[in-house]
Amino acid sequence: MTAPEPGPEVRFPDRPGVPVPEHGAWLRRGISRNGGPLLVEREAVWLQTGPYYADSRGFAGTTSFGGSRVHFHHLTGEPGEDVGAFRWEGDHLVEWGTNTDGSTFLEVWDPLPGAEGAAGSWSGPGHHVVRVGRHVVHVDSRAGTYWRL
């Protein structure tokens, strides 16, 4: 199955989104910025276990769901807070939203195999690690790193 291709203008529905799955390993299949084409720029892996997440792009923290939008509270790595909404399109988890600078985005995430099994989240001074099954993401002040066990 191929990822959904946004049209010339990506629309960001006003309808409420769904909560982030509480357990999952996700590979980003593409991103559209400001209504542009869906591009694959670099590998991005996002792991979620309970309220804790880590993203291989270099940020980690907690998520919360406000009834329609998901807030990614960055506690380690790249500072900030992402806010978006999610919807399912077949096996794809599609995220859309607006960045703090007013730019818009649409990301398509696909589940990674091997997410079953052990899961957890650990943090210490300046770092955060999340494991979901065979997948591990470590984030510190310099970068995010992804490993498949």
GROMACS .gro file of N, CA and C in nm:
model
  447
    1MET      N    1   0.084  -0.118   0.000
    1MET     CA    2   0.000   0.000   0.000
    1MET      C    3   0.089   0.124   0.000
    2THR      N    4   0.055   0.221  -0.079
    2THR     CA    5   0.133   0.344  -0.084
    2THR      C    6   0.071   0.449   0.006
    3ALA      N    7   0.154   0.541   0.050
    3ALA     CA    8   0.108   0.648   0.139
    3ALA      C    9   0.016   0.741   0.061
    4PRO      N   10  -0.085   0.799   0.129
    4PRO     CA   11  -0.173   0.891   0.060
    4PRO      C   12  -0.095   1.013   0.012
    5GLU      N   13  -0.126   1.056  -0.106
    5GLU     CA   14  -0.057   1.171  -0.167
    5GLU      C   15  -0.146   1.294  -0.151
    6PRO      N   16  -0.098   1.399  -0.083
    6PRO     CA   17  -0.181   1.517  -0.072
    6PRO      C   18  -0.189   1.587  -0.207
    7GLY      N   19  -0.298   1.656  -0.229
    7GLY     CA   20  -0.314   1.732  -0.353
    7GLY      C   21  -0.228   1.856  -0.349
    8PRO      N   22  -0.250   1.947  -0.445
    8PRO     CA   23  -0.168   2.067  -0.449
    8PRO      C   24  -0.179   2.150  -0.322
    9GLU      N   25  -0.293   2.144  -0.258
    9GLU     CA   26  -0.310   2.214  -0.130
    9GLU      C   27  -0.353   2.112  -0.026
   10VAL      N   28  -0.271   2.091   0.074
   10VAL     CA   29  -0.309   2.001   0.182
   10VAL      C   30  -0.412   2.072   0.268
   11ARG      N   31  -0.522   2.008   0.292
   11ARG     CA   32  -0.627   2.065   0.376
   11ARG      C   33  -0.610   2.012   0.517
   12PHE      N   34  -0.629   2.098   0.614
   12PHE     CA   35  -0.618   2.060   0.753
   12PHE      C   36  -0.758   2.065   0.812
   13PRO      N   37  -0.823   1.948   0.820
   13PRO     CA   38  -0.962   1.944   0.863
   13PRO      C   39  -0.982   2.004   1.002
   14ASP      N   40  -1.098   2.063   1.020
   14ASP     CA   41  -1.135   2.114   1.152
   14ASP      C   42  -1.192   2.003   1.240
   15ARG      N   43  -1.214   1.886   1.181
   15ARG     CA   44  -1.270   1.776   1.260
   15ARG      C   45  -1.171   1.733   1.367
   16PRO      N   46  -1.222   1.680   1.477
   16PRO     CA   47  -1.132   1.636   1.585
   16PRO      C   48  -1.046   1.518   1.542
   17GLY      N   49  -0.926   1.513   1.596
   17GLY     CA   50  -0.837   1.402   1.569
   17GLY      C   51  -0.857   1.290   1.669
   18VAL      N   52  -0.782   1.184   1.649
   18VAL     CA   53  -0.786   1.069   1.740
   18VAL      C   54  -0.664   1.074   1.832
   19PRO      N   55  -0.671   1.013   1.949
   19PRO     CA   56  -0.554   1.011   2.039
   19PRO      C   57  -0.439   0.932   1.976
   20VAL      N   58  -0.319   0.960   2.021
   20VAL     CA   59  -0.201   0.884   1.981
   20VAL      C   60  -0.214   0.743   2.036
   21PRO      N   61  -0.184   0.640   1.956
   21PRO     CA   62  -0.184   0.505   2.013
   21PRO      C   63  -0.087   0.497   2.130
   22GLU      N   64  -0.126   0.427   2.236
   22GLU     CA   65  -0.045   0.423   2.358
   22GLU      C   66   0.080   0.337   2.346
   23HIS      N   67   0.087   0.254   2.244
   23HIS     CA   68   0.202   0.166   2.226
   23HIS      C   69   0.227   0.153   2.077
   24GLY      N   70   0.344   0.198   2.032
   24GLY     CA   71   0.371   0.183   1.890
   24GLY      C   72   0.510   0.229   1.850
   25ALA      N   73   0.554   0.175   1.736
   25ALA     CA   74   0.677   0.214   1.670
   25ALA      C   75   0.638   0.257   1.530
   26TRP      N   76   0.678   0.376   1.491
   26TRP     CA   77   0.629   0.436   1.367
   26TRP      C   78   0.744   0.487   1.281
   27LEU      N   79   0.735   0.465   1.150
   27LEU     CA   80   0.830   0.516   1.053
   27LEU      C   81   0.759   0.623   0.970
   28ARG      N   82   0.821   0.740   0.961
   28ARG     CA   83   0.760   0.847   0.881
   28ARG      C   84   0.783   0.817   0.733
   29ARG      N   85   0.674   0.810   0.658
   29ARG     CA   86   0.680   0.782   0.515
   29ARG      C   87   0.691   0.909   0.433
   30GLY      N   88   0.651   1.021   0.490
   30GLY     CA   89   0.662   1.146   0.415
   30GLY      C   90   0.611   1.263   0.495
   31ILE      N   91   0.650   1.384   0.449
   31ILE     CA   92   0.604   1.508   0.511
   31ILE      C   93   0.572   1.608   0.401
   32SER      N   94   0.466   1.681   0.421
   32SER     CA   95   0.427   1.792   0.334
   32SER      C   96   0.432   1.917   0.419
   33ARG      N   97   0.498   2.019   0.369
   33ARG     CA   98   0.505   2.147   0.440
   33ARG      C   99   0.428   2.252   0.362
   34ASN      N  100   0.343   2.325   0.432
   34ASN     CA  101   0.269   2.437   0.372
   34ASN      C  102   0.197   2.397   0.244
   35GLY      N  103   0.139   2.277   0.243
   35GLY     CA  104   0.060   2.233   0.128
   35GLY      C  105   0.140   2.182   0.011
   36GLY      N  106   0.270   2.166   0.028
   36GLY     CA  107   0.355   2.117  -0.081
   36GLY      C  108   0.343   1.967  -0.099
   37PRO      N  109   0.427   1.911  -0.186
   37PRO     CA  110   0.422   1.767  -0.212
   37PRO      C  111   0.470   1.687  -0.091
   38LEU      N  112   0.428   1.562  -0.086
   38LEU     CA  113   0.470   1.470   0.019
   38LEU      C  114   0.612   1.424  -0.013
   39LEU      N  115   0.708   1.454   0.075
   39LEU     CA  116   0.848   1.424   0.052
   39LEU      C  117   0.902   1.330   0.159
   40VAL      N  118   1.000   1.249   0.122
   40VAL     CA  119   1.075   1.171   0.218
   40VAL      C  120   1.212   1.238   0.227
   41GLU      N  121   1.237   1.306   0.340
   41GLU     CA  122   1.361   1.382   0.353
   41GLU      C  123   1.470   1.301   0.422
   42ARG      N  124   1.435   1.235   0.528
   42ARG     CA  125   1.529   1.151   0.602
   42ARG      C  126   1.446   1.058   0.688
   43GLU      N  127   1.509   0.948   0.730
   43GLU     CA  128   1.436   0.853   0.815
   43GLU      C  129   1.402   0.918   0.948
   44ALA      N  130   1.278   0.904   0.988
   44ALA     CA  131   1.234   0.950   1.119
   44ALA      C  132   1.155   0.837   1.182
   45VAL      N  133   1.193   0.800   1.304
   45VAL     CA  134   1.123   0.695   1.380
   45VAL      C  135   1.071   0.758   1.508
   46TRP      N  136   0.944   0.729   1.538
   46TRP     CA  137   0.879   0.779   1.658
   46TRP      C  138   0.832   0.657   1.737
   47LEU      N  139   0.870   0.652   1.864
   47LEU     CA  140   0.826   0.544   1.954
   47LEU      C  141   0.737   0.602   2.062
   48GLN      N  142   0.631   0.531   2.096
   48GLN     CA  143   0.535   0.576   2.198
   48GLN      C  144   0.506   0.460   2.291
   49THR      N  145   0.522   0.483   2.422
   49THR     CA  146   0.481   0.386   2.523
   49THR      C  147   0.412   0.462   2.635
   50GLY      N  148   0.283   0.441   2.650
   50GLY     CA  149   0.205   0.520   2.746
   50GLY      C  150   0.214   0.667   2.708
   51PRO      N  151   0.237   0.756   2.805
   51PRO     CA  152   0.246   0.898   2.773
   51PRO      C  153   0.385   0.942   2.724
   52TYR      N  154   0.480   0.848   2.716
   52TYR     CA  155   0.619   0.883   2.683
   52TYR      C  156   0.650   0.855   2.537
   53TYR      N  157   0.728   0.943   2.476
   53TYR     CA  158   0.767   0.924   2.338
   53TYR      C  159   0.912   0.967   2.319
   54ALA      N  160   0.972   0.917   2.211
   54ALA     CA  161   1.103   0.963   2.165
   54ALA      C  162   1.100   0.963   2.013
   55ASP      N  163   1.159   1.066   1.954
   55ASP     CA  164   1.162   1.082   1.810
   55ASP      C  165   1.308   1.089   1.767
   56SER      N  166   1.344   1.009   1.667
   56SER     CA  167   1.483   1.001   1.625
   56SER      C  168   1.534   1.132   1.566
   57ARG      N  169   1.446   1.229   1.540
   57ARG     CA  170   1.491   1.359   1.491
   57ARG      C  171   1.555   1.442   1.603
   58GLY      N  172   1.543   1.395   1.730
   58GLY     CA  173   1.616   1.460   1.838
   58GLY      C  174   1.531   1.529   1.942
   59PHE      N  175   1.413   1.474   1.972
   59PHE     CA  176   1.334   1.527   2.083
   59PHE      C  177   1.254   1.414   2.146
   60ALA      N  178   1.227   1.429   2.275
   60ALA     CA  179   1.156   1.326   2.351
   60ALA      C  180   1.083   1.393   2.466
   61GLY      N  181   0.981   1.325   2.518
   61GLY     CA  182   0.906   1.380   2.631
   61GLY      C  183   0.777   1.305   2.654
   62THR      N  184   0.670   1.382   2.673
   62THR     CA  185   0.539   1.324   2.700
   62THR      C  186   0.436   1.378   2.601
   63THR      N  187   0.327   1.303   2.588
   63THR     CA  188   0.216   1.348   2.505
   63THR      C  189   0.092   1.364   2.593
   64SER      N  190   0.005   1.452   2.548
   64SER     CA  191  -0.126   1.466   2.610
   64SER      C  192  -0.227   1.490   2.498
   65PHE      N  193  -0.352   1.452   2.524
   65PHE     CA  194  -0.459   1.465   2.424
   65PHE      C  195  -0.567   1.554   2.482
   66GLY      N  196  -0.596   1.662   2.412
   66GLY     CA  197  -0.694   1.759   2.460
   66GLY      C  198  -0.832   1.742   2.399
   67GLY      N  199  -0.868   1.622   2.356
   67GLY     CA  200  -1.000   1.599   2.299
   67GLY      C  201  -1.004   1.609   2.148
   68SER      N  202  -0.909   1.679   2.086
   68SER     CA  203  -0.901   1.684   1.941
   68SER      C  204  -0.758   1.696   1.892
   69ARG      N  205  -0.670   1.748   1.973
   69ARG     CA  206  -0.531   1.770   1.935
   69ARG      C  207  -0.437   1.696   2.031
   70VAL      N  208  -0.324   1.651   1.978
   70VAL     CA  209  -0.221   1.588   2.057
   70VAL      C  210  -0.109   1.689   2.077
   71HIS      N  211  -0.063   1.700   2.200
   71HIS     CA  212   0.049   1.789   2.234
   71HIS      C  213   0.170   1.702   2.264
   72PHE      N  214   0.279   1.728   2.192
   72PHE     CA  215   0.407   1.662   2.218
   72PHE      C  216   0.491   1.760   2.297
   73HIS      N  217   0.504   1.735   2.426
   73HIS     CA  218   0.581   1.822   2.515
   73HIS      C  219   0.728   1.776   2.510
   74HIS      N  220   0.815   1.858   2.453
   74HIS     CA  221   0.956   1.824   2.442
   74HIS      C  222   1.023   1.848   2.578
   75LEU      N  223   1.075   1.742   2.639
   75LEU     CA  224   1.143   1.752   2.767
   75LEU      C  225   1.293   1.729   2.755
   76THR      N  226   1.335   1.666   2.645
   76THR     CA  227   1.476   1.638   2.619
   76THR      C  228   1.505   1.665   2.473
   77GLY      N  229   1.625   1.716   2.445
   77GLY     CA  230   1.664   1.741   2.307
   77GLY      C  231   1.613   1.875   2.257
   78GLU      N  232   1.570   1.877   2.132
   78GLU     CA  233   1.522   2.000   2.069
   78GLU      C  234   1.408   2.060   2.149
   79PRO      N  235   1.419   2.186   2.193
   79PRO     CA  236   1.313   2.246   2.274
   79PRO      C  237   1.188   2.273   2.192
   80GLY      N  238   1.076   2.284   2.261
   80GLY     CA  239   0.952   2.321   2.193
   80GLY      C  240   0.837   2.234   2.233
   81GLU      N  241   0.730   2.252   2.160
   81GLU     CA  242   0.609   2.172   2.177
   81GLU      C  243   0.541   2.164   2.042
   82ASP      N  244   0.512   2.042   2.000
   82ASP     CA  245   0.439   2.021   1.875
   82ASP      C  246   0.294   1.996   1.908
   83VAL      N  247   0.206   2.048   1.824
   83VAL     CA  248   0.063   2.025   1.840
   83VAL      C  249   0.009   1.981   1.705
   84GLY      N  250  -0.063   1.871   1.705
   84GLY     CA  251  -0.120   1.821   1.580
   84GLY      C  252  -0.242   1.736   1.608
   85ALA      N  253  -0.305   1.695   1.502
   85ALA     CA  254  -0.419   1.605   1.510
   85ALA      C  255  -0.387   1.483   1.424
   86PHE      N  256  -0.444   1.370   1.460
   86PHE     CA  257  -0.420   1.245   1.389
   86PHE      C  258  -0.550   1.187   1.338
   87ARG      N  259  -0.538   1.114   1.227
   87ARG     CA  260  -0.650   1.036   1.175
   87ARG      C  261  -0.591   0.912   1.110
   88TRP      N  262  -0.671   0.807   1.105
   88TRP     CA  263  -0.630   0.684   1.038
   88TRP      C  264  -0.675   0.690   0.893
   89GLU      N  265  -0.587   0.652   0.801
   89GLU     CA  266  -0.619   0.630   0.661
   89GLU      C  267  -0.565   0.493   0.626
   90GLY      N  268  -0.649   0.390   0.640
   90GLY     CA  269  -0.603   0.253   0.624
   90GLY      C  270  -0.504   0.221   0.734
   91ASP      N  271  -0.387   0.172   0.696
   91ASP     CA  272  -0.282   0.140   0.793
   91ASP      C  273  -0.195   0.260   0.828
   92HIS      N  274  -0.217   0.372   0.761
   92HIS     CA  275  -0.136   0.492   0.781
   92HIS      C  276  -0.196   0.578   0.893
   93LEU      N  277  -0.111   0.632   0.976
   93LEU     CA  278  -0.151   0.731   1.076
   93LEU      C  279  -0.107   0.866   1.020
   94VAL      N  280  -0.203   0.952   0.993
   94VAL     CA  281  -0.175   1.081   0.930
   94VAL      C  282  -0.186   1.190   1.035
   95GLU      N  283  -0.083   1.271   1.044
   95GLU     CA  284  -0.077   1.382   1.140
   95GLU      C  285  -0.079   1.513   1.062
   96TRP      N  286  -0.159   1.609   1.107
   96TRP     CA  287  -0.159   1.740   1.045
   96TRP      C  288  -0.165   1.846   1.153
   97GLY      N  289  -0.110   1.964   1.122
   97GLY     CA  290  -0.113   2.070   1.222
   97GLY      C  291  -0.042   2.195   1.175
   98THR      N  292  -0.023   2.283   1.271
   98THR     CA  293   0.041   2.411   1.246
   98THR      C  294   0.156   2.427   1.345
   99ASN      N  295   0.272   2.468   1.295
   99ASN     CA  296   0.388   2.492   1.380
   99ASN      C  297   0.375   2.627   1.450
  100THR      N  298   0.459   2.649   1.550
  100THR     CA  299   0.453   2.775   1.625
  100THR      C  300   0.483   2.896   1.538
  101ASP      N  301   0.555   2.876   1.425
  101ASP     CA  302   0.584   2.989   1.335
  101ASP      C  303   0.472   3.013   1.233
  102GLY      N  304   0.361   2.935   1.242
  102GLY     CA  305   0.249   2.952   1.151
  102GLY      C  306   0.253   2.863   1.030
  103SER      N  307   0.363   2.794   1.004
  103SER     CA  308   0.370   2.703   0.890
  103SER      C  309   0.288   2.578   0.920
  104THR      N  310   0.242   2.511   0.815
  104THR     CA  311   0.160   2.391   0.832
  104THR      C  312   0.238   2.268   0.789
  105PHE      N  313   0.192   2.153   0.838
  105PHE     CA  314   0.258   2.026   0.802
  105PHE      C  315   0.156   1.915   0.797
  106LEU      N  316   0.189   1.811   0.721
  106LEU     CA  317   0.116   1.686   0.717
  106LEU      C  318   0.221   1.577   0.711
  107GLU      N  319   0.215   1.483   0.806
  107GLU     CA  320   0.310   1.372   0.808
  107GLU      C  321   0.233   1.241   0.800
  108VAL      N  322   0.289   1.144   0.728
  108VAL     CA  323   0.231   1.011   0.716
  108VAL      C  324   0.323   0.913   0.787
  109TRP      N  325   0.266   0.840   0.884
  109TRP     CA  326   0.341   0.745   0.966
  109TRP      C  327   0.288   0.603   0.942
  110ASP      N  328   0.379   0.508   0.926
  110ASP     CA  329   0.342   0.367   0.910
  110ASP      C  330   0.397   0.288   1.028
  111PRO      N  331   0.320   0.189   1.076
  111PRO     CA  332   0.369   0.108   1.188
  111PRO      C  333   0.489   0.024   1.146
  112LEU      N  334   0.587   0.014   1.234
  112LEU     CA  335   0.703  -0.071   1.212
  112LEU      C  336   0.677  -0.210   1.268
  113PRO      N  337   0.715  -0.315   1.195
  113PRO     CA  338   0.704  -0.449   1.252
  113PRO      C  339   0.801  -0.464   1.369
  114GLY      N  340   0.770  -0.554   1.460
  114GLY     CA  341   0.858  -0.579   1.574
  114GLY      C  342   0.829  -0.491   1.693
  115ALA      N  343   0.709  -0.431   1.700
  115ALA     CA  344   0.674  -0.344   1.813
  115ALA      C  345   0.616  -0.422   1.931
  116GLU      N  346   0.595  -0.553   1.913
  116GLU     CA  347   0.541  -0.634   2.022
  116GLU      C  348   0.652  -0.661   2.124
  117GLY      N  349   0.612  -0.683   2.247
  117GLY     CA  350   0.710  -0.721   2.349
  117GLY      C  351   0.742  -0.609   2.445
  118ALA      N  352   0.863  -0.615   2.499
  118ALA     CA  353   0.905  -0.523   2.605
  118ALA      C  354   0.893  -0.378   2.560
  119ALA      N  355   0.852  -0.293   2.654
  119ALA     CA  356   0.841  -0.150   2.627
  119ALA      C  357   0.870  -0.075   2.756
  120GLY      N  358   0.926   0.043   2.742
  120GLY     CA  359   0.952   0.125   2.860
  120GLY      C  360   1.012   0.258   2.821
  121SER      N  361   1.023   0.344   2.921
  121SER     CA  362   1.079   0.477   2.903
  121SER      C  363   1.169   0.507   3.021
  122TRP      N  364   1.290   0.557   2.993
  122TRP     CA  365   1.386   0.588   3.097
  122TRP      C  366   1.448   0.723   3.067
  123SER      N  367   1.466   0.803   3.171
  123SER     CA  368   1.532   0.932   3.151
  123SER      C  369   1.627   0.959   3.266
  124GLY      N  370   1.722   1.043   3.237
  124GLY     CA  371   1.820   1.086   3.336
  124GLY      C  372   1.865   1.225   3.297
  125PRO      N  373   1.964   1.278   3.365
  125PRO     CA  374   2.011   1.413   3.333
  125PRO      C  375   2.053   1.424   3.186
  126GLY      N  376   1.975   1.498   3.108
  126GLY     CA  377   2.011   1.527   2.970
  126GLY      C  378   1.984   1.419   2.868
  127HIS      N  379   1.914   1.311   2.905
  127HIS     CA  380   1.884   1.208   2.805
  127HIS      C  381   1.750   1.141   2.834
  128HIS      N  382   1.696   1.077   2.729
  128HIS     CA  383   1.569   1.005   2.740
  128HIS      C  384   1.577   0.888   2.642
  129VAL      N  385   1.534   0.770   2.686
  129VAL     CA  386   1.536   0.650   2.604
  129VAL      C  387   1.396   0.588   2.608
  130VAL      N  388   1.346   0.549   2.490
  130VAL     CA  389   1.219   0.477   2.482
  130VAL      C  390   1.244   0.350   2.403
  131ARG      N  391   1.190   0.239   2.455
  131ARG     CA  392   1.196   0.111   2.385
  131ARG      C  393   1.054   0.063   2.362
  132VAL      N  394   1.030   0.015   2.239
  132VAL     CA  395   0.903  -0.048   2.203
  132VAL      C  396   0.938  -0.172   2.123
  133GLY      N  397   0.924  -0.289   2.185
  133GLY     CA  398   0.960  -0.414   2.118
  133GLY      C  399   1.106  -0.415   2.079
  134ARG      N  400   1.133  -0.432   1.949
  134ARG     CA  401   1.270  -0.439   1.898
  134ARG      C  402   1.328  -0.302   1.865
  135HIS      N  403   1.258  -0.193   1.898
  135HIS     CA  404   1.298  -0.058   1.858
  135HIS      C  405   1.337   0.025   1.979
  136VAL      N  406   1.447   0.101   1.966
  136VAL     CA  407   1.496   0.188   2.073
  136VAL      C  408   1.533   0.323   2.011
  137VAL      N  409   1.489   0.432   2.076
  137VAL     CA  410   1.534   0.567   2.039
  137VAL      C  411   1.594   0.631   2.163
  138HIS      N  412   1.716   0.683   2.147
  138HIS     CA  413   1.786   0.758   2.253
  138HIS      C  414   1.795   0.903   2.208
  139VAL      N  415   1.759   0.995   2.296
  139VAL     CA  416   1.766   1.138   2.267
  139VAL      C  417   1.847   1.206   2.376
  140ASP      N  418   1.942   1.292   2.334
  140ASP     CA  419   2.013   1.376   2.429
  140ASP      C  420   2.020   1.517   2.370
  141SER      N  421   2.101   1.603   2.429
  141SER     CA  422   2.105   1.742   2.385
  141SER      C  423   2.167   1.760   2.246
  142ARG      N  424   2.235   1.656   2.196
  142ARG     CA  425   2.300   1.667   2.065
  142ARG      C  426   2.219   1.609   1.952
  143ALA      N  427   2.147   1.497   1.976
  143ALA     CA  428   2.082   1.426   1.865
  143ALA      C  429   1.986   1.321   1.916
  144GLY      N  430   1.916   1.263   1.821
  144GLY     CA  431   1.835   1.144   1.845
  144GLY      C  432   1.896   1.029   1.765
  145THR      N  433   1.894   0.908   1.824
  145THR     CA  434   1.952   0.792   1.757
  145THR      C  435   1.854   0.677   1.766
  146TYR      N  436   1.836   0.605   1.654
  146TYR     CA  437   1.746   0.493   1.646
  146TYR      C  438   1.825   0.364   1.628
  147TRP      N  439   1.785   0.258   1.703
  147TRP     CA  440   1.841   0.125   1.687
  147TRP      C  441   1.727   0.025   1.676
  148ARG      N  442   1.751  -0.079   1.593
  148ARG     CA  443   1.661  -0.194   1.588
  148ARG      C  444   1.737  -0.311   1.649
  149LEU      N  445   1.679  -0.371   1.754
  149LEU     CA  446   1.744  -0.483   1.823
  149LEU      C  447   1.722  -0.614   1.750
   0.00000   0.00000   0.00000
